[in-house]
Amino acid sequence: AVVELASLLLDVAGCDPSVTTTFSSCTELHARGLSAAHRAWLTRLVSTRRIVIVPTANALGYARNSRTENGIDPNRDFPYDLLDSSGYTSCMQTIAGRTINELFRTHIFQLSLTYHAGMEAVGYEWGSPSYQRVVSPDDAGQHE
């Protein structure tokens, strides 16, 4: 689904209904049921935003058919609440964790979506039950 979405967005990016174009995907998009109005909306969406798509965040785990990387779950390998027995932060040990961390360090994302296997949910940062009625650690940053 992620690769199909990326393909659709790329096709739409080159198909602006307000400009005469011979781009073949315009015809294909119309044949797939996208009206001129929908194409115009998607074209504006794609052309006025930076869209970052990571088809498989844990590519190594996918290739190895394993959730973990050297015994570490990349879903838990982030720099928050991870202190080892010595009191030092024990994080960013996986390639997947470091990759996602660098994406967030180099971009200011206003919105992120995730397609996560095994569940159907719309999640948001600090959305776990342990943060209900508590100010999130990045509260000040979210208000800027």
mmCIF file of C-alpha atoms in Angstrom:
data_model
loop_
_atom_site.group_PDB
_atom_site.id
_atom_site.type_symbol
_atom_site.label_atom_id
_atom_site.label_comp_id
_atom_site.label_asym_id
_atom_site.label_seq_id
_atom_site.Cartn_x
_atom_site.Cartn_y
_atom_site.Cartn_z
ATOM 1 C CA ALA A 1 0.000 0.000 0.000
ATOM 2 C CA VAL A 2 2.844 2.424 0.793
ATOM 3 C CA VAL A 3 4.541 1.884 -2.563
ATOM 4 C CA GLU A 4 1.195 2.286 -4.362
ATOM 5 C CA LEU A 5 0.607 5.561 -2.516
ATOM 6 C CA ALA A 6 4.076 6.809 -3.456
ATOM 7 C CA SER A 7 3.452 5.878 -7.096
ATOM 8 C CA LEU A 8 0.104 7.701 -7.097
ATOM 9 C CA LEU A 9 1.652 10.835 -5.598
ATOM 10 C CA LEU A 10 4.449 10.811 -8.178
ATOM 11 C CA ASP A 11 1.964 10.394 -11.027
ATOM 12 C CA VAL A 12 -0.180 13.234 -9.711
ATOM 13 C CA ALA A 13 2.843 15.517 -9.275
ATOM 14 C CA GLY A 14 3.361 15.527 -13.050
ATOM 15 C CA CYS A 15 -0.305 15.885 -13.909
ATOM 16 C CA ASP A 16 -1.530 19.423 -13.311
ATOM 17 C CA PRO A 17 -4.997 19.804 -14.898
ATOM 18 C CA SER A 18 -4.535 23.579 -15.269
ATOM 19 C CA VAL A 19 -1.596 23.055 -17.643
ATOM 20 C CA THR A 20 -1.773 21.307 -21.016
ATOM 21 C CA THR A 21 0.338 18.211 -20.662
ATOM 22 C CA THR A 22 0.978 15.013 -22.535
ATOM 23 C CA PHE A 23 1.979 13.159 -19.378
ATOM 24 C CA SER A 24 0.460 9.703 -19.871
ATOM 25 C CA SER A 25 -0.401 9.189 -16.211
ATOM 26 C CA CYS A 26 -3.057 11.956 -16.435
ATOM 27 C CA THR A 27 -5.152 9.727 -18.649
ATOM 28 C CA GLU A 28 -4.444 6.737 -16.439
ATOM 29 C CA LEU A 29 -5.450 8.681 -13.324
ATOM 30 C CA HIS A 30 -8.714 9.700 -14.962
ATOM 31 C CA ALA A 31 -9.315 6.068 -15.947
ATOM 32 C CA ARG A 32 -8.724 5.042 -12.310
ATOM 33 C CA GLY A 33 -11.557 7.341 -11.246
ATOM 34 C CA LEU A 34 -9.690 10.484 -10.218
ATOM 35 C CA SER A 35 -11.656 13.481 -11.445
ATOM 36 C CA ALA A 36 -9.976 16.703 -12.546
ATOM 37 C CA ALA A 37 -10.896 18.251 -9.187
ATOM 38 C CA HIS A 38 -9.294 15.392 -7.254
ATOM 39 C CA ARG A 39 -6.185 15.528 -9.455
ATOM 40 C CA ALA A 40 -5.945 19.299 -8.874
ATOM 41 C CA TRP A 41 -6.261 18.827 -5.102
ATOM 42 C CA LEU A 42 -3.649 16.053 -5.036
ATOM 43 C CA THR A 43 -1.327 18.037 -7.311
ATOM 44 C CA ARG A 44 -1.480 20.991 -4.924
ATOM 45 C CA LEU A 45 -0.986 18.693 -1.937
ATOM 46 C CA VAL A 46 2.109 17.114 -3.462
ATOM 47 C CA SER A 47 3.631 20.287 -4.877
ATOM 48 C CA THR A 48 3.322 22.385 -1.710
ATOM 49 C CA ARG A 49 4.736 19.885 0.802
ATOM 50 C CA ARG A 50 7.755 17.738 1.354
ATOM 51 C CA ILE A 51 6.529 14.179 1.616
ATOM 52 C CA VAL A 52 8.909 11.623 3.080
ATOM 53 C CA ILE A 53 8.007 7.980 2.603
ATOM 54 C CA VAL A 54 9.874 5.187 4.357
ATOM 55 C CA PRO A 55 8.443 1.972 2.905
ATOM 56 C CA THR A 56 10.143 -0.294 5.453
ATOM 57 C CA ALA A 57 11.666 1.350 8.510
ATOM 58 C CA ASN A 58 13.150 -1.925 9.714
ATOM 59 C CA ALA A 59 14.588 -3.064 6.385
ATOM 60 C CA LEU A 60 17.179 -5.304 8.023
ATOM 61 C CA GLY A 61 14.515 -7.021 10.105
ATOM 62 C CA TYR A 62 12.357 -7.410 7.006
ATOM 63 C CA ALA A 63 15.237 -8.984 5.074
ATOM 64 C CA ARG A 64 16.004 -11.329 7.965
ATOM 65 C CA ASN A 65 12.320 -12.015 8.720
ATOM 66 C CA SER A 66 12.900 -10.877 12.287
ATOM 67 C CA ARG A 67 11.315 -8.150 14.385
ATOM 68 C CA THR A 68 14.531 -7.520 16.294
ATOM 69 C CA GLU A 69 17.965 -6.371 15.227
ATOM 70 C CA ASN A 70 20.700 -8.113 17.222
ATOM 71 C CA GLY A 71 18.145 -8.803 19.951
ATOM 72 C CA ILE A 72 16.891 -5.197 20.135
ATOM 73 C CA ASP A 73 13.381 -4.168 19.084
ATOM 74 C CA PRO A 74 13.716 -1.024 16.894
ATOM 75 C CA ASN A 75 10.253 0.068 18.077
ATOM 76 C CA ARG A 76 11.760 0.547 21.555
ATOM 77 C CA ASP A 77 15.145 1.968 20.475
ATOM 78 C CA PHE A 78 14.504 5.693 20.887
ATOM 79 C CA PRO A 79 16.032 8.315 23.185
ATOM 80 C CA TYR A 80 13.359 8.484 25.830
ATOM 81 C CA ASP A 81 13.044 6.575 29.104
ATOM 82 C CA LEU A 82 15.854 4.187 28.215
ATOM 83 C CA LEU A 83 18.400 4.130 31.020
ATOM 84 C CA ASP A 84 20.672 1.162 31.505
ATOM 85 C CA SER A 85 21.719 -0.120 34.955
ATOM 86 C CA SER A 86 24.511 2.508 35.094
ATOM 87 C CA GLY A 87 22.062 5.370 34.543
ATOM 88 C CA TYR A 88 23.218 6.054 30.982
ATOM 89 C CA THR A 89 20.872 6.329 28.041
ATOM 90 C CA SER A 90 20.826 3.053 26.164
ATOM 91 C CA CYS A 91 19.351 3.899 22.773
ATOM 92 C CA MET A 92 20.019 4.239 19.048
ATOM 93 C CA GLN A 93 21.573 0.788 18.891
ATOM 94 C CA THR A 94 19.722 -0.359 15.769
ATOM 95 C CA ILE A 95 20.076 0.803 12.191
ATOM 96 C CA ALA A 96 16.299 1.329 12.012
ATOM 97 C CA GLY A 97 16.273 3.428 15.200
ATOM 98 C CA ARG A 98 19.185 5.590 14.010
ATOM 99 C CA THR A 99 17.619 6.047 10.564
ATOM 100 C CA ILE A 100 14.259 7.243 11.898
ATOM 101 C CA ASN A 101 16.032 9.410 14.486
ATOM 102 C CA GLU A 102 18.079 11.153 11.765
ATOM 103 C CA LEU A 103 14.946 11.771 9.688
ATOM 104 C CA PHE A 104 13.322 13.529 12.638
ATOM 105 C CA ARG A 105 16.510 15.434 13.473
ATOM 106 C CA THR A 106 16.833 16.818 9.931
ATOM 107 C CA HIS A 107 13.162 17.573 9.201
ATOM 108 C CA ILE A 108 10.451 19.380 11.119
ATOM 109 C CA PHE A 109 7.489 17.120 10.511
ATOM 110 C CA GLN A 110 4.057 18.645 11.016
ATOM 111 C CA LEU A 111 2.339 15.306 10.564
ATOM 112 C CA SER A 112 3.390 11.716 10.391
ATOM 113 C CA LEU A 113 1.429 8.602 9.538
ATOM 114 C CA THR A 114 2.403 5.040 10.111
ATOM 115 C CA TYR A 115 1.140 1.797 8.669
ATOM 116 C CA HIS A 116 2.009 -0.598 11.469
ATOM 117 C CA ALA A 117 1.528 -4.322 11.056
ATOM 118 C CA GLY A 118 -0.805 -6.076 13.426
ATOM 119 C CA MET A 119 -3.020 -3.169 14.402
ATOM 120 C CA GLU A 120 -5.532 -0.672 13.111
ATOM 121 C CA ALA A 121 -5.123 2.707 14.789
ATOM 122 C CA VAL A 122 -4.625 6.396 14.248
ATOM 123 C CA GLY A 123 -1.884 7.283 16.670
ATOM 124 C CA TYR A 124 -0.218 10.486 17.738
ATOM 125 C CA GLU A 125 2.939 11.323 19.628
ATOM 126 C CA TRP A 126 2.743 10.611 23.332
ATOM 127 C CA GLY A 127 -0.615 8.912 22.779
ATOM 128 C CA SER A 128 -0.007 5.992 25.095
ATOM 129 C CA PRO A 129 -2.142 5.592 28.232
ATOM 130 C CA SER A 130 0.896 6.408 30.414
ATOM 131 C CA TYR A 131 0.784 10.010 29.109
ATOM 132 C CA GLN A 132 -2.906 10.720 29.663
ATOM 133 C CA ARG A 133 -3.416 13.980 31.569
ATOM 134 C CA VAL A 134 0.351 14.582 31.663
ATOM 135 C CA VAL A 135 2.215 17.308 29.766
ATOM 136 C CA SER A 136 4.297 15.586 27.086
ATOM 137 C CA PRO A 137 8.090 15.952 27.125
ATOM 138 C CA ASP A 138 7.972 17.959 23.872
ATOM 139 C CA ASP A 139 4.996 20.158 24.834
ATOM 140 C CA ALA A 140 6.879 23.452 24.399
ATOM 141 C CA GLY A 141 8.107 22.395 20.945
ATOM 142 C CA GLN A 142 4.589 21.475 19.846
ATOM 143 C CA HIS A 143 3.374 25.001 20.653
ATOM 144 C CA GLU A 144 6.105 26.752 18.615
#
